Amino acid sequence: MEFFVEVAKTCNFGRAAANLGVPKSTVSRQVAELERSLGLRLLSRTTRRVELTEAGHLYFERCQRIVAEAQVAHEELQKLVETPSGPLRVNMPADFGTDFLAEAFMEFSQRYPEVTFYLDLASPEHAGRVFQTCDVSIEIGALPDSTQIARLLGWLPAYLYASPEYLARHGAPQHPSDLTRHECLEFRASGDRVTRWPLARGDEHVEITPGKRFSVNSVAMVRSLASLGAGIAVLAPVQSVRQDVAQRRLQRVLPDWQAGPFPVYAVTDTRLLPAKTRIFIEFLMERLRDGKRAPQDNAALFA
């Protein structure tokens, strides 16, 4: 249809081919196939000129608008691919989004003012269950087998903490093997998936399965329970945790050991992303791996 419309506008196969950037033979063949499919002659061809038939005039009047609208749609889609604009829907764990990404969203919004944001900070859900309502999901920890596309943004180290009151009652563990005799607060990242604590000290690695009495899907609740003496928790050293440590509501347990680090992913359901999503993911990868640009409390958490 596009080839026919161009020939009809120029009344010349050669000029139409030049405008379309294709060989003249291609234009001639495509128009001939169109006529065969319609069962009507659209163009009257002579050695000196090309003219529209009666059927060609009628078809041209209808097709010209269709082709023009298709070209506009194509240009709009190209702009969508090249220029960040429109609503960006991001799903993320509430605590991680609040502690780590608020400043990133502000900076991105200032850099790309045509992007608007719909942020879902509900309880963590694996991306495969939320893509009907979001463009990208931020996930922490090992992902289950999935058809989704995951890009690594960075690594989140964490440490063991407990309240001084809990340690006074139960004693401080001297080795990760001692944790089996302690109340360990499980942060349940996604659904019923079993959470494990990978602990490392130099070349020594130990993995334990926490959780006896409390299994929680909120980092803020885990931190509150730990500060109230409910047990030992794995927490990232963000500002709120540092304040609890400074005010002696929490203290490090097994200070020579580190939990994780845990991978942080941007997960999408396709590799064919509009500019707003693709550039946002690239922005997070750059920002979270660059300590100079990350907030002070988060700078050491990504590598």
JSON list of C-alpha atoms in Angstrom, two decimals, residues 25-191:
[
{"chain": "A", "resi": 25, "resn": "SER", "atom": "CA", "xyz": [11.99, -3.05, -9.56]},
{"chain": "A", "resi": 26, "resn": "THR", "atom": "CA", "xyz": [10.81, -3.57, -5.97]},
{"chain": "A", "resi": 27, "resn": "VAL", "atom": "CA", "xyz": [8.24, -0.80, -6.25]},
{"chain": "A", "resi": 28, "resn": "SER", "atom": "CA", "xyz": [6.99, -2.13, -9.59]},
{"chain": "A", "resi": 29, "resn": "ARG", "atom": "CA", "xyz": [6.71, -5.68, -8.25]},
{"chain": "A", "resi": 30, "resn": "GLN", "atom": "CA", "xyz": [4.92, -4.65, -5.05]},
{"chain": "A", "resi": 31, "resn": "VAL", "atom": "CA", "xyz": [2.36, -2.52, -6.94]},
{"chain": "A", "resi": 32, "resn": "ALA", "atom": "CA", "xyz": [1.75, -5.35, -9.42]},
{"chain": "A", "resi": 33, "resn": "GLU", "atom": "CA", "xyz": [1.17, -7.80, -6.56]},
{"chain": "A", "resi": 34, "resn": "LEU", "atom": "CA", "xyz": [-1.26, -5.35, -4.95]},
{"chain": "A", "resi": 35, "resn": "GLU", "atom": "CA", "xyz": [-3.23, -5.11, -8.20]},
{"chain": "A", "resi": 36, "resn": "ARG", "atom": "CA", "xyz": [-3.33, -8.89, -8.49]},
{"chain": "A", "resi": 37, "resn": "SER", "atom": "CA", "xyz": [-4.57, -9.27, -4.93]},
{"chain": "A", "resi": 38, "resn": "LEU", "atom": "CA", "xyz": [-7.33, -6.69, -5.53]},
{"chain": "A", "resi": 39, "resn": "GLY", "atom": "CA", "xyz": [-8.22, -7.99, -8.96]},
{"chain": "A", "resi": 40, "resn": "LEU", "atom": "CA", "xyz": [-8.24, -4.42, -10.29]},
{"chain": "A", "resi": 41, "resn": "ARG", "atom": "CA", "xyz": [-5.86, -2.25, -12.28]},
{"chain": "A", "resi": 42, "resn": "LEU", "atom": "CA", "xyz": [-4.89, 0.78, -10.21]},
{"chain": "A", "resi": 43, "resn": "LEU", "atom": "CA", "xyz": [-2.37, 2.42, -12.55]},
{"chain": "A", "resi": 44, "resn": "SER", "atom": "CA", "xyz": [-2.34, 2.99, -16.27]},
{"chain": "A", "resi": 45, "resn": "ARG", "atom": "CA", "xyz": [1.25, 2.66, -17.44]},
{"chain": "A", "resi": 46, "resn": "THR", "atom": "CA", "xyz": [2.71, 3.87, -20.71]},
{"chain": "A", "resi": 47, "resn": "THR", "atom": "CA", "xyz": [6.29, 4.50, -21.76]},
{"chain": "A", "resi": 48, "resn": "ARG", "atom": "CA", "xyz": [5.75, 8.20, -21.15]},
{"chain": "A", "resi": 49, "resn": "ARG", "atom": "CA", "xyz": [3.51, 8.48, -18.10]},
{"chain": "A", "resi": 50, "resn": "VAL", "atom": "CA", "xyz": [1.83, 6.76, -15.18]},
{"chain": "A", "resi": 51, "resn": "GLU", "atom": "CA", "xyz": [-1.78, 7.65, -14.39]},
{"chain": "A", "resi": 52, "resn": "LEU", "atom": "CA", "xyz": [-4.38, 6.50, -11.89]},
{"chain": "A", "resi": 53, "resn": "THR", "atom": "CA", "xyz": [-7.33, 4.51, -13.14]},
{"chain": "A", "resi": 54, "resn": "GLU", "atom": "CA", "xyz": [-10.81, 5.17, -11.74]},
{"chain": "A", "resi": 55, "resn": "ALA", "atom": "CA", "xyz": [-10.29, 2.38, -9.25]},
{"chain": "A", "resi": 56, "resn": "GLY", "atom": "CA", "xyz": [-6.82, 3.77, -8.53]},
{"chain": "A", "resi": 57, "resn": "HIS", "atom": "CA", "xyz": [-8.25, 7.21, -7.67]},
{"chain": "A", "resi": 58, "resn": "LEU", "atom": "CA", "xyz": [-10.73, 5.68, -5.23]},
{"chain": "A", "resi": 59, "resn": "TYR", "atom": "CA", "xyz": [-8.10, 3.44, -3.65]},
{"chain": "A", "resi": 60, "resn": "PHE", "atom": "CA", "xyz": [-5.59, 6.29, -3.39]},
{"chain": "A", "resi": 61, "resn": "GLU", "atom": "CA", "xyz": [-8.09, 8.56, -1.56]},
{"chain": "A", "resi": 62, "resn": "ARG", "atom": "CA", "xyz": [-8.65, 5.88, 1.07]},
{"chain": "A", "resi": 63, "resn": "CYS", "atom": "CA", "xyz": [-5.09, 4.58, 1.32]},
{"chain": "A", "resi": 64, "resn": "GLN", "atom": "CA", "xyz": [-3.34, 7.96, 1.53]},
{"chain": "A", "resi": 65, "resn": "ARG", "atom": "CA", "xyz": [-4.88, 8.61, 4.93]},
{"chain": "A", "resi": 66, "resn": "ILE", "atom": "CA", "xyz": [-4.11, 5.12, 6.19]},
{"chain": "A", "resi": 67, "resn": "VAL", "atom": "CA", "xyz": [-0.47, 5.35, 5.12]},
{"chain": "A", "resi": 68, "resn": "ALA", "atom": "CA", "xyz": [-0.11, 8.82, 6.66]},
{"chain": "A", "resi": 69, "resn": "GLU", "atom": "CA", "xyz": [-1.53, 7.61, 9.97]},
{"chain": "A", "resi": 70, "resn": "ALA", "atom": "CA", "xyz": [0.76, 4.57, 9.91]},
{"chain": "A", "resi": 71, "resn": "GLN", "atom": "CA", "xyz": [3.76, 6.84, 9.35]},
{"chain": "A", "resi": 72, "resn": "VAL", "atom": "CA", "xyz": [2.72, 9.03, 12.30]},
{"chain": "A", "resi": 73, "resn": "ALA", "atom": "CA", "xyz": [2.32, 5.92, 14.47]},
{"chain": "A", "resi": 74, "resn": "HIS", "atom": "CA", "xyz": [5.76, 4.71, 13.37]},
{"chain": "A", "resi": 75, "resn": "GLU", "atom": "CA", "xyz": [7.33, 8.07, 14.24]},
{"chain": "A", "resi": 76, "resn": "GLU", "atom": "CA", "xyz": [5.62, 8.07, 17.64]},
{"chain": "A", "resi": 77, "resn": "LEU", "atom": "CA", "xyz": [6.90, 4.56, 18.35]},
{"chain": "A", "resi": 78, "resn": "GLN", "atom": "CA", "xyz": [10.41, 5.58, 17.29]},
{"chain": "A", "resi": 79, "resn": "LYS", "atom": "CA", "xyz": [10.21, 8.50, 19.71]},
{"chain": "A", "resi": 80, "resn": "LEU", "atom": "CA", "xyz": [9.07, 6.09, 22.41]},
{"chain": "A", "resi": 81, "resn": "VAL", "atom": "CA", "xyz": [12.15, 3.94, 21.76]},
{"chain": "A", "resi": 82, "resn": "GLU", "atom": "CA", "xyz": [14.59, 6.87, 21.66]},
{"chain": "A", "resi": 83, "resn": "THR", "atom": "CA", "xyz": [13.25, 9.49, 24.13]},
{"chain": "A", "resi": 84, "resn": "PRO", "atom": "CA", "xyz": [12.26, 8.74, 27.75]},
{"chain": "A", "resi": 85, "resn": "SER", "atom": "CA", "xyz": [8.68, 9.90, 28.24]},
{"chain": "A", "resi": 86, "resn": "GLY", "atom": "CA", "xyz": [5.37, 8.75, 29.65]},
{"chain": "A", "resi": 87, "resn": "PRO", "atom": "CA", "xyz": [4.52, 6.81, 32.81]},
{"chain": "A", "resi": 88, "resn": "LEU", "atom": "CA", "xyz": [7.22, 4.56, 34.30]},
{"chain": "A", "resi": 89, "resn": "ARG", "atom": "CA", "xyz": [5.77, 1.89, 36.59]},
{"chain": "A", "resi": 90, "resn": "VAL", "atom": "CA", "xyz": [8.27, 0.39, 39.02]},
{"chain": "A", "resi": 91, "resn": "ASN", "atom": "CA", "xyz": [7.65, -2.39, 41.53]},
{"chain": "A", "resi": 92, "resn": "MET", "atom": "CA", "xyz": [10.13, -2.74, 44.42]},
{"chain": "A", "resi": 93, "resn": "PRO", "atom": "CA", "xyz": [10.42, -3.88, 48.04]},
{"chain": "A", "resi": 94, "resn": "ALA", "atom": "CA", "xyz": [9.14, -1.03, 50.18]},
{"chain": "A", "resi": 95, "resn": "ASP", "atom": "CA", "xyz": [12.11, -0.78, 52.54]},
{"chain": "A", "resi": 96, "resn": "PHE", "atom": "CA", "xyz": [14.73, -1.01, 49.80]},
{"chain": "A", "resi": 97, "resn": "GLY", "atom": "CA", "xyz": [12.91, 1.58, 47.69]},
{"chain": "A", "resi": 98, "resn": "THR", "atom": "CA", "xyz": [12.68, 4.00, 50.60]},
{"chain": "A", "resi": 99, "resn": "ASP", "atom": "CA", "xyz": [16.24, 3.53, 51.89]},
{"chain": "A", "resi": 100, "resn": "PHE", "atom": "CA", "xyz": [18.09, 3.28, 48.58]},
{"chain": "A", "resi": 101, "resn": "LEU", "atom": "CA", "xyz": [16.12, 4.58, 45.60]},
{"chain": "A", "resi": 102, "resn": "ALA", "atom": "CA", "xyz": [14.31, 7.78, 46.63]},
{"chain": "A", "resi": 103, "resn": "GLU", "atom": "CA", "xyz": [17.23, 10.03, 45.64]},
{"chain": "A", "resi": 104, "resn": "ALA", "atom": "CA", "xyz": [17.74, 8.03, 42.45]},
{"chain": "A", "resi": 105, "resn": "PHE", "atom": "CA", "xyz": [14.13, 8.68, 41.40]},
{"chain": "A", "resi": 106, "resn": "MET", "atom": "CA", "xyz": [14.54, 12.39, 42.13]},
{"chain": "A", "resi": 107, "resn": "GLU", "atom": "CA", "xyz": [17.69, 12.63, 40.03]},
{"chain": "A", "resi": 108, "resn": "PHE", "atom": "CA", "xyz": [16.14, 10.66, 37.16]},
{"chain": "A", "resi": 109, "resn": "SER", "atom": "CA", "xyz": [13.01, 12.84, 37.21]},
{"chain": "A", "resi": 110, "resn": "GLN", "atom": "CA", "xyz": [15.13, 15.99, 36.96]},
{"chain": "A", "resi": 111, "resn": "ARG", "atom": "CA", "xyz": [17.16, 14.56, 34.10]},
{"chain": "A", "resi": 112, "resn": "TYR", "atom": "CA", "xyz": [14.09, 13.34, 32.16]},
{"chain": "A", "resi": 113, "resn": "PRO", "atom": "CA", "xyz": [11.17, 15.70, 32.93]},
{"chain": "A", "resi": 114, "resn": "GLU", "atom": "CA", "xyz": [8.78, 14.02, 30.45]},
{"chain": "A", "resi": 115, "resn": "VAL", "atom": "CA", "xyz": [8.74, 10.82, 32.53]},
{"chain": "A", "resi": 116, "resn": "THR", "atom": "CA", "xyz": [6.06, 10.39, 35.18]},
{"chain": "A", "resi": 117, "resn": "PHE", "atom": "CA", "xyz": [6.29, 7.75, 37.93]},
{"chain": "A", "resi": 118, "resn": "TYR", "atom": "CA", "xyz": [3.99, 5.12, 39.37]},
{"chain": "A", "resi": 119, "resn": "LEU", "atom": "CA", "xyz": [5.86, 3.44, 42.21]},
{"chain": "A", "resi": 120, "resn": "ASP", "atom": "CA", "xyz": [4.54, 0.28, 43.83]},
{"chain": "A", "resi": 121, "resn": "LEU", "atom": "CA", "xyz": [6.17, -0.24, 47.23]},
{"chain": "A", "resi": 122, "resn": "ALA", "atom": "CA", "xyz": [3.85, -2.97, 48.40]},
{"chain": "A", "resi": 123, "resn": "SER", "atom": "CA", "xyz": [5.13, -6.13, 50.02]},
{"chain": "A", "resi": 124, "resn": "PRO", "atom": "CA", "xyz": [7.71, -7.81, 47.78]},
{"chain": "A", "resi": 125, "resn": "GLU", "atom": "CA", "xyz": [6.34, -10.02, 45.03]},
{"chain": "A", "resi": 126, "resn": "HIS", "atom": "CA", "xyz": [8.33, -11.80, 42.37]},
{"chain": "A", "resi": 127, "resn": "ALA", "atom": "CA", "xyz": [8.24, -9.89, 39.09]},
{"chain": "A", "resi": 128, "resn": "GLY", "atom": "CA", "xyz": [6.46, -12.70, 37.24]},
{"chain": "A", "resi": 129, "resn": "ARG", "atom": "CA", "xyz": [3.29, -11.91, 39.18]},
{"chain": "A", "resi": 130, "resn": "VAL", "atom": "CA", "xyz": [3.29, -8.13, 38.77]},
{"chain": "A", "resi": 131, "resn": "PHE", "atom": "CA", "xyz": [4.08, -7.35, 35.14]},
{"chain": "A", "resi": 132, "resn": "GLN", "atom": "CA", "xyz": [0.46, -6.59, 34.36]},
{"chain": "A", "resi": 133, "resn": "THR", "atom": "CA", "xyz": [0.89, -3.43, 36.43]},
{"chain": "A", "resi": 134, "resn": "CYS", "atom": "CA", "xyz": [4.57, -2.49, 36.08]},
{"chain": "A", "resi": 135, "resn": "ASP", "atom": "CA", "xyz": [7.35, -1.92, 33.53]},
{"chain": "A", "resi": 136, "resn": "VAL", "atom": "CA", "xyz": [10.24, -3.10, 35.71]},
{"chain": "A", "resi": 137, "resn": "SER", "atom": "CA", "xyz": [10.54, -4.84, 39.06]},
{"chain": "A", "resi": 138, "resn": "ILE", "atom": "CA", "xyz": [13.49, -4.40, 41.43]},
{"chain": "A", "resi": 139, "resn": "GLU", "atom": "CA", "xyz": [14.32, -7.77, 43.03]},
{"chain": "A", "resi": 140, "resn": "ILE", "atom": "CA", "xyz": [16.82, -8.66, 45.78]},
{"chain": "A", "resi": 141, "resn": "GLY", "atom": "CA", "xyz": [18.40, -12.08, 46.21]},
{"chain": "A", "resi": 142, "resn": "ALA", "atom": "CA", "xyz": [18.48, -15.18, 44.04]},
{"chain": "A", "resi": 143, "resn": "LEU", "atom": "CA", "xyz": [15.64, -15.28, 41.54]},
{"chain": "A", "resi": 144, "resn": "PRO", "atom": "CA", "xyz": [13.60, -18.43, 40.97]},
{"chain": "A", "resi": 145, "resn": "ASP", "atom": "CA", "xyz": [13.69, -20.00, 37.52]},
{"chain": "A", "resi": 146, "resn": "SER", "atom": "CA", "xyz": [11.73, -17.67, 35.30]},
{"chain": "A", "resi": 147, "resn": "THR", "atom": "CA", "xyz": [11.19, -16.54, 31.73]},
{"chain": "A", "resi": 148, "resn": "GLN", "atom": "CA", "xyz": [11.70, -12.93, 32.85]},
{"chain": "A", "resi": 149, "resn": "ILE", "atom": "CA", "xyz": [14.79, -10.93, 31.87]},
{"chain": "A", "resi": 150, "resn": "ALA", "atom": "CA", "xyz": [17.04, -9.94, 34.81]},
{"chain": "A", "resi": 151, "resn": "ARG", "atom": "CA", "xyz": [19.89, -7.39, 34.76]},
{"chain": "A", "resi": 152, "resn": "LEU", "atom": "CA", "xyz": [22.26, -7.17, 37.71]},
{"chain": "A", "resi": 153, "resn": "LEU", "atom": "CA", "xyz": [22.28, -3.69, 39.25]},
{"chain": "A", "resi": 154, "resn": "GLY", "atom": "CA", "xyz": [24.69, -4.29, 42.13]},
{"chain": "A", "resi": 155, "resn": "TRP", "atom": "CA", "xyz": [25.35, -6.21, 45.34]},
{"chain": "A", "resi": 156, "resn": "LEU", "atom": "CA", "xyz": [23.89, -5.53, 48.77]},
{"chain": "A", "resi": 157, "resn": "PRO", "atom": "CA", "xyz": [26.03, -6.65, 51.74]},
{"chain": "A", "resi": 158, "resn": "ALA", "atom": "CA", "xyz": [24.43, -7.00, 55.15]},
{"chain": "A", "resi": 159, "resn": "TYR", "atom": "CA", "xyz": [25.40, -7.93, 58.71]},
{"chain": "A", "resi": 160, "resn": "LEU", "atom": "CA", "xyz": [23.99, -9.64, 61.78]},
{"chain": "A", "resi": 161, "resn": "TYR", "atom": "CA", "xyz": [22.38, -7.48, 64.49]},
{"chain": "A", "resi": 162, "resn": "ALA", "atom": "CA", "xyz": [20.60, -8.05, 67.79]},
{"chain": "A", "resi": 163, "resn": "SER", "atom": "CA", "xyz": [19.60, -5.94, 70.77]},
{"chain": "A", "resi": 164, "resn": "PRO", "atom": "CA", "xyz": [21.91, -5.76, 73.81]},
{"chain": "A", "resi": 165, "resn": "GLU", "atom": "CA", "xyz": [19.00, -7.12, 75.91]},
{"chain": "A", "resi": 166, "resn": "TYR", "atom": "CA", "xyz": [18.66, -10.23, 73.72]},
{"chain": "A", "resi": 167, "resn": "LEU", "atom": "CA", "xyz": [22.40, -10.92, 73.87]},
{"chain": "A", "resi": 168, "resn": "ALA", "atom": "CA", "xyz": [22.39, -10.45, 77.65]},
{"chain": "A", "resi": 169, "resn": "ARG", "atom": "CA", "xyz": [19.66, -13.09, 77.98]},
{"chain": "A", "resi": 170, "resn": "HIS", "atom": "CA", "xyz": [20.90, -15.61, 75.41]},
{"chain": "A", "resi": 171, "resn": "GLY", "atom": "CA", "xyz": [24.61, -14.88, 75.05]},
{"chain": "A", "resi": 172, "resn": "ALA", "atom": "CA", "xyz": [26.43, -13.80, 71.90]},
{"chain": "A", "resi": 173, "resn": "PRO", "atom": "CA", "xyz": [27.13, -16.48, 69.26]},
{"chain": "A", "resi": 174, "resn": "GLN", "atom": "CA", "xyz": [30.81, -17.05, 68.60]},
{"chain": "A", "resi": 175, "resn": "HIS", "atom": "CA", "xyz": [30.40, -18.84, 65.27]},
{"chain": "A", "resi": 176, "resn": "PRO", "atom": "CA", "xyz": [27.55, -19.13, 62.70]},
{"chain": "A", "resi": 177, "resn": "SER", "atom": "CA", "xyz": [27.03, -22.73, 63.86]},
{"chain": "A", "resi": 178, "resn": "ASP", "atom": "CA", "xyz": [25.84, -21.26, 67.19]},
{"chain": "A", "resi": 179, "resn": "LEU", "atom": "CA", "xyz": [22.93, -19.56, 65.42]},
{"chain": "A", "resi": 180, "resn": "THR", "atom": "CA", "xyz": [20.94, -22.79, 65.40]},
{"chain": "A", "resi": 181, "resn": "ARG", "atom": "CA", "xyz": [20.45, -22.28, 69.14]},
{"chain": "A", "resi": 182, "resn": "HIS", "atom": "CA", "xyz": [19.21, -18.71, 68.73]},
{"chain": "A", "resi": 183, "resn": "GLU", "atom": "CA", "xyz": [16.05, -16.99, 67.60]},
{"chain": "A", "resi": 184, "resn": "CYS", "atom": "CA", "xyz": [16.82, -15.83, 64.05]},
{"chain": "A", "resi": 185, "resn": "LEU", "atom": "CA", "xyz": [14.35, -13.44, 62.44]},
{"chain": "A", "resi": 186, "resn": "GLU", "atom": "CA", "xyz": [13.57, -14.49, 58.88]},
{"chain": "A", "resi": 187, "resn": "PHE", "atom": "CA", "xyz": [12.97, -11.84, 56.25]},
{"chain": "A", "resi": 188, "resn": "ARG", "atom": "CA", "xyz": [10.66, -13.56, 53.77]},
{"chain": "A", "resi": 189, "resn": "ALA", "atom": "CA", "xyz": [11.56, -11.93, 50.45]},
{"chain": "A", "resi": 190, "resn": "SER", "atom": "CA", "xyz": [9.00, -13.58, 48.19]},
{"chain": "A", "resi": 191, "resn": "GLY", "atom": "CA", "xyz": [6.01, -15.78, 48.89]}
]
